[in-house]
Short mmCIF file of C-alpha atoms in Angstrom, two decimals:
data_model
loop_
_atom_site.label_atom_id
_atom_site.label_comp_id
_atom_site.label_asym_id
_atom_site.label_seq_id
_atom_site.Cartn_x
_atom_site.Cartn_y
_atom_site.Cartn_z
CA MET A 174 -8.65 -5.02 -23.61
CA VAL A 175 -5.74 -2.91 -24.87
CA SER A 176 -6.63 -0.18 -27.36
CA LYS A 177 -5.30 -0.47 -30.91
CA ASP A 178 -3.59 2.87 -30.33
CA THR A 179 -0.30 1.91 -28.67
CA SER A 180 1.28 5.35 -28.68
CA MET A 181 2.96 6.39 -25.44
CA ALA A 182 0.20 8.88 -24.58
CA SER A 183 -2.54 6.33 -25.25
CA LEU A 184 -0.88 3.60 -23.19
CA ALA A 185 -0.34 6.03 -20.31
CA THR A 186 -3.98 7.11 -20.45
CA GLN A 187 -5.22 3.51 -20.49
CA ILE A 188 -3.03 2.57 -17.52
CA CYS A 189 -4.03 5.61 -15.47
CA THR A 190 -7.71 5.13 -16.31
CA HIS A 191 -7.59 1.49 -15.28
CA ILE A 192 -5.90 2.25 -11.97
CA SER A 193 -8.18 5.20 -11.18
CA SER A 194 -11.23 2.99 -11.79
CA ILE A 195 -10.19 0.88 -8.77
CA PHE A 196 -11.12 3.79 -6.51
CA THR A 197 -14.67 3.96 -7.87
CA LYS A 198 -15.43 0.42 -6.69
CA SER A 199 -17.28 -0.25 -3.45
CA THR A 200 -15.23 -1.69 -0.59
CA HIS A 201 -18.30 -2.50 1.56
CA PRO A 202 -18.34 -3.89 4.23
CA TYR A 203 -14.75 -2.71 4.66
CA PRO A 204 -13.90 0.95 5.35
CA GLN A 205 -12.87 3.25 2.53
CA PRO A 206 -9.06 2.75 2.14
CA LEU A 207 -7.98 6.40 2.18
CA ASP A 208 -9.93 7.35 5.30
CA LEU A 209 -8.91 4.15 7.08
CA MET A 210 -5.20 4.63 6.49
CA VAL A 211 -5.23 8.31 7.45
CA THR A 212 -7.20 7.56 10.63
CA GLU A 213 -4.82 4.77 11.69
CA LEU A 214 -1.72 6.86 10.99
CA ILE A 215 -3.08 9.88 12.85
CA ALA A 216 -3.96 7.70 15.84
CA THR A 217 -0.46 6.21 15.89
CA SER A 218 1.19 9.62 15.54
CA SER A 219 -0.94 11.14 18.31
CA GLN A 220 0.31 8.56 20.81
CA LYS A 221 3.92 8.92 19.68
CA GLY A 222 3.88 5.45 18.16
CA ARG A 223 6.05 4.22 15.34
CA VAL A 224 4.98 2.94 11.94
CA PHE A 225 6.48 -0.26 10.53
CA LEU A 226 5.95 -1.33 6.94
CA TYR A 227 6.34 -4.66 5.19
CA GLY A 228 5.53 -6.22 1.84
CA VAL A 229 7.13 -8.55 -0.67
CA GLY A 230 8.10 -8.04 -4.30
CA ARG A 231 6.66 -5.01 -6.06
CA GLU A 232 4.18 -4.51 -3.22
CA GLY A 233 7.18 -4.10 -0.96
CA LEU A 234 8.58 -1.41 -3.25
CA MET A 235 5.35 0.57 -2.94
CA LEU A 236 5.56 0.31 0.85
CA LYS A 237 9.17 1.50 0.79
CA ALA A 238 8.03 4.58 -1.09
CA LEU A 239 5.32 5.19 1.52
CA CYS A 240 7.80 4.70 4.36
CA MET A 241 10.02 7.42 2.90
CA ARG A 242 7.16 9.90 2.64
CA LEU A 243 5.95 9.13 6.18
CA ALA A 244 9.44 9.96 7.42
CA HIS A 245 9.32 13.19 5.41
CA LEU A 246 6.07 14.02 7.23
CA GLY A 247 7.86 13.63 10.54
CA LEU A 248 6.57 10.21 11.59
CA SER A 249 8.88 7.57 13.00
CA ALA A 250 8.68 5.14 10.07
CA HIS A 251 10.66 1.93 9.63
CA LEU A 252 10.94 -0.87 7.08
CA VAL A 253 10.86 -4.36 8.55
CA PHE A 254 14.28 -6.06 8.19
CA ASP A 255 16.26 -2.81 7.95
CA MET A 256 19.35 -2.98 10.12
CA THR A 257 18.16 -0.06 12.29
CA THR A 258 14.54 -1.15 12.71
CA PRO A 259 13.58 -0.94 16.41
CA PRO A 260 11.38 -3.46 18.26
CA ILE A 261 7.64 -3.12 17.75
CA SER A 262 5.40 -2.44 20.74
CA ALA A 263 1.83 -1.74 21.80
CA THR A 264 1.75 1.90 20.66
CA ASP A 265 2.96 1.03 17.17
CA LEU A 266 1.33 0.26 13.82
CA LEU A 267 2.40 -2.31 11.24
CA ILE A 268 1.23 -1.65 7.70
CA ALA A 269 1.59 -4.84 5.67
CA SER A 270 0.46 -5.83 2.20
CA ALA A 271 -0.66 -9.19 0.88
CA GLY A 272 -2.43 -8.44 -2.38
CA PRO A 273 -3.30 -12.07 -3.24
CA GLY A 274 -4.34 -12.64 0.36
CA GLY A 275 -1.37 -14.37 1.90
CA PHE A 276 2.40 -14.77 1.88
CA SER A 277 4.22 -16.86 4.47
CA THR A 278 6.53 -14.01 5.47
CA VAL A 279 3.70 -11.47 5.72
CA ASP A 280 1.71 -13.94 7.84
CA ALA A 281 4.68 -14.38 10.17
CA ILE A 282 5.49 -10.66 10.50
CA CYS A 283 1.83 -9.79 11.19
CA HIS A 284 1.66 -12.51 13.82
CA VAL A 285 4.77 -11.20 15.60
CA ALA A 286 3.43 -7.63 15.54
CA ARG A 287 0.10 -8.66 17.07
CA SER A 288 1.87 -10.83 19.65
CA ASN A 289 3.71 -7.70 20.81
CA GLY A 290 0.54 -5.68 21.14
CA ALA A 291 0.86 -3.60 17.97
CA ARG A 292 -2.00 -2.83 15.59
CA VAL A 293 -1.82 -4.39 12.14
CA LEU A 294 -3.29 -2.71 9.08
CA LEU A 295 -3.42 -5.24 6.28
CA LEU A 296 -3.69 -4.10 2.67
CA THR A 297 -5.16 -6.80 0.44
CA ALA A 298 -7.32 -7.47 -2.59
CA GLN A 299 -8.54 -10.78 -1.12
CA PRO A 300 -10.05 -9.96 2.30
CA GLU A 301 -12.36 -12.97 2.42
CA THR A 302 -9.94 -15.77 1.57
CA GLY A 303 -6.46 -14.56 2.47
CA SER A 304 -4.44 -16.22 5.23
CA CYS A 305 -3.09 -12.89 6.51
CA VAL A 306 -6.50 -11.46 7.45
CA LYS A 307 -6.64 -13.41 10.71
CA HIS A 308 -3.71 -11.36 12.02
CA ALA A 309 -5.15 -7.97 11.05
CA SER A 310 -6.55 -5.39 13.46
CA VAL A 311 -8.08 -3.64 10.44
CA VAL A 312 -8.36 -4.67 6.80
CA CYS A 313 -7.73 -2.14 4.04
CA TYR A 314 -9.48 -3.61 1.00
CA VAL A 315 -8.07 -2.51 -2.36
CA PRO A 316 -10.34 -4.16 -4.99
CA ALA A 317 -7.77 -4.66 -7.72
CA GLN A 318 -6.48 -7.58 -9.76
CA THR A 319 -3.51 -9.47 -8.30
CA MET A 320 -1.65 -12.67 -9.16
CA ALA A 321 -4.49 -14.52 -7.41
CA ASP A 322 -7.02 -13.67 -10.11
CA ASP A 323 -4.87 -12.95 -13.15
CA VAL A 324 -6.18 -15.66 -15.47
CA GLU A 325 -4.54 -15.82 -18.87
CA ASP A 326 -6.76 -16.33 -21.89
CA ALA A 327 -5.82 -19.53 -23.70
CA GLY A 328 -6.79 -17.99 -27.04
CA ASP A 329 -4.94 -15.53 -29.27
CA VAL A 330 -1.89 -14.27 -27.33
CA ALA A 331 -1.95 -10.91 -29.13
CA LYS A 332 -5.60 -10.34 -28.17
CA SER A 333 -5.35 -11.62 -24.61
CA ARG A 334 -2.06 -9.97 -23.62
CA PRO A 335 -2.97 -7.54 -20.82
CA LEU A 336 -1.57 -4.05 -20.49
CA LEU A 337 -1.26 -4.52 -16.73
CA PRO A 338 -0.39 -8.19 -16.07
CA MET A 339 -0.22 -10.18 -12.85
CA GLY A 340 -0.27 -7.84 -9.86
CA SER A 341 0.39 -4.59 -11.71
CA VAL A 342 -3.10 -3.15 -11.17
CA TYR A 343 -2.92 -3.72 -7.40
CA GLU A 344 0.63 -2.42 -7.16
CA GLY A 345 -0.21 0.68 -9.20
CA ALA A 346 -3.29 1.24 -7.05
CA LEU A 347 -1.13 1.07 -3.92
CA PHE A 348 1.16 3.79 -5.27
CA VAL A 349 -1.80 6.06 -6.03
CA LEU A 350 -3.48 5.29 -2.69
CA PHE A 351 -0.29 6.07 -0.80
CA GLU A 352 0.12 9.42 -2.58
CA MET A 353 -3.42 10.32 -1.52
CA VAL A 354 -2.67 9.20 2.04
CA VAL A 355 0.46 11.36 2.19
CA TYR A 356 -1.43 14.38 0.87
CA LYS A 357 -4.30 13.99 3.35
CA LEU A 358 -1.99 13.15 6.24
CA GLY A 359 0.16 16.21 5.59
CA GLU A 360 -2.99 18.33 5.60
CA VAL A 361 -4.17 16.93 8.95
CA LEU A 362 -0.71 17.20 10.53
CA GLY A 363 -0.27 20.73 9.24
CA GLU A 364 3.02 19.91 7.54
CA SER A 365 4.18 22.57 5.09
CA THR A 366 5.99 21.76 1.85
CA GLU A 367 9.10 23.38 3.31
CA ALA A 368 8.97 21.21 6.44
CA VAL A 369 8.56 18.05 4.37
CA ARG A 370 11.46 19.00 2.08
CA SER A 371 13.68 19.76 5.08
CA ARG A 372 13.51 16.11 6.14
CA HIS A 373 14.70 14.79 2.79
CA THR A 374 18.16 13.24 2.93
CA ASN A 375 21.12 15.27 1.71
CA LEU A 376 23.34 12.19 1.44
CA GLU A 377 22.82 11.82 -2.30
#
């Protein structure tokens, strides 16, 4: 329910509060998302593996942002379908997202990655029913609303209109999760702020 106060500060507070509440929910029996992602990325980095990332729509945009930061941290990070993306192999990790549980392209990409021996970390809000889960080495459960469970109230449009519609809660949660991952990963890898900044492109 959206507060009657629709000032910019109030809306921002409501959005941030809603997204932060996602991380207070239990993910049992699945591992805690932050620890899982950091562990998988450290393992991949330690064996000189590469990280591939894929998602569709706004989920894909969140993964693009993560890919950029992983590169800044010194990892070999690549977006699936980029012209310079190398082949995936057994030492590599694919991080894919299917918030509602399944997308045909995500299913296909995960299948190809597993067929080539790579590990697949699947981000999803529907770990029990999604079609992509069968391809995952590990499931990263983010318990947030997606298009799969965004049910519109048939009553008063003004009362039922959500502040974060469709998959916005999940997508916002991904952004926050990825920022936490980058912070923790940088800590474990011993990457200084100066080292991270030095890897930022100057072709701007």
